[in-house]
Amino acid sequence: EKRDLPENTWGTLLQQRAEEAEEKGCDLYLAIHSNAAPPSVAGTRRGPVVYYYATSPYGRQMAELIADELREIYPDPSKMQVLPTTTLRELRRTNAPSALVEVAYHDNPEDAAWIRGNIDEIGKALSNAVAAYFGLR
């Protein structure tokens, strides 16, 4: 659990995951997280967010496929966001197409309940997106 680790340890672990994927020659890097809003607005934000490396067309394709699948199961599809970034370590450290999905906000009671109640559906949505990305659907 993140809050039990010093801040620099958490960042190092994320970087190590990306580097391990790179060393193994993975064809895709997919990070799965839950989100938390900044302290000043904690508990008020909702919805999935999918990040991709800003200059990666294949990363964007993967992010869009994930978003399409999550829109089908999330209670308010209008809350779905797909965002480019160059700052997230996990996406910066891989050459493979990559995406980081924040399935919902664990500090929001409704989102937290949705995550707990839909683990299987979330897993199926993510696996469907990966299958579609590789042309296996």
mmCIF file of N, CA, C and O in Angstrom, residues 14 23 30 45 102 104 113 122 129:
data_model
loop_
_atom_site.group_PDB
_atom_site.id
_atom_site.type_symbol
_atom_site.label_atom_id
_atom_site.label_comp_id
_atom_site.label_asym_id
_atom_site.label_seq_id
_atom_site.Cartn_x
_atom_site.Cartn_y
_atom_site.Cartn_z
ATOM 1 N N LEU A 14 7.703 2.020 -8.919
ATOM 2 C CA LEU A 14 7.055 2.217 -10.215
ATOM 3 C C LEU A 14 8.085 2.234 -11.338
ATOM 4 O O LEU A 14 7.888 1.625 -12.384
ATOM 5 N N GLU A 23 13.312 -4.477 -19.907
ATOM 6 C CA GLU A 23 14.348 -5.519 -19.989
ATOM 7 C C GLU A 23 13.811 -6.812 -20.594
ATOM 8 O O GLU A 23 14.521 -7.515 -21.310
ATOM 9 N N LEU A 30 1.038 -1.995 -19.354
ATOM 10 C CA LEU A 30 -0.232 -1.510 -18.827
ATOM 11 C C LEU A 30 -0.151 -1.462 -17.309
ATOM 12 O O LEU A 30 0.025 -2.494 -16.656
ATOM 13 N N ARG A 45 -13.882 13.912 -6.592
ATOM 14 C CA ARG A 45 -13.718 13.574 -8.016
ATOM 15 C C ARG A 45 -14.173 12.148 -8.275
ATOM 16 O O ARG A 45 -14.128 11.304 -7.403
ATOM 17 N N GLU A 102 -6.249 4.625 -14.240
ATOM 18 C CA GLU A 102 -6.758 4.867 -12.889
ATOM 19 C C GLU A 102 -8.236 4.487 -12.995
ATOM 20 O O GLU A 102 -9.030 5.228 -13.567
ATOM 21 N N ALA A 104 -10.778 4.331 -11.062
ATOM 22 C CA ALA A 104 -11.719 5.262 -10.440
ATOM 23 C C ALA A 104 -11.035 5.826 -9.198
ATOM 24 O O ALA A 104 -9.912 5.446 -8.864
ATOM 25 N N ALA A 113 -16.938 2.113 -3.913
ATOM 26 C CA ALA A 113 -17.935 1.033 -3.928
ATOM 27 C C ALA A 113 -18.033 0.419 -5.317
ATOM 28 O O ALA A 113 -18.162 -0.806 -5.458
ATOM 29 N N ILE A 122 -14.206 -4.964 -14.387
ATOM 30 C CA ILE A 122 -13.048 -4.119 -14.709
ATOM 31 C C ILE A 122 -11.960 -4.969 -15.358
ATOM 32 O O ILE A 122 -11.383 -4.595 -16.377
ATOM 33 N N ALA A 129 -9.734 -4.840 -23.914
ATOM 34 C CA ALA A 129 -8.974 -3.772 -24.567
ATOM 35 C C ALA A 129 -7.616 -4.284 -25.049
ATOM 36 O O ALA A 129 -7.197 -3.986 -26.174
#
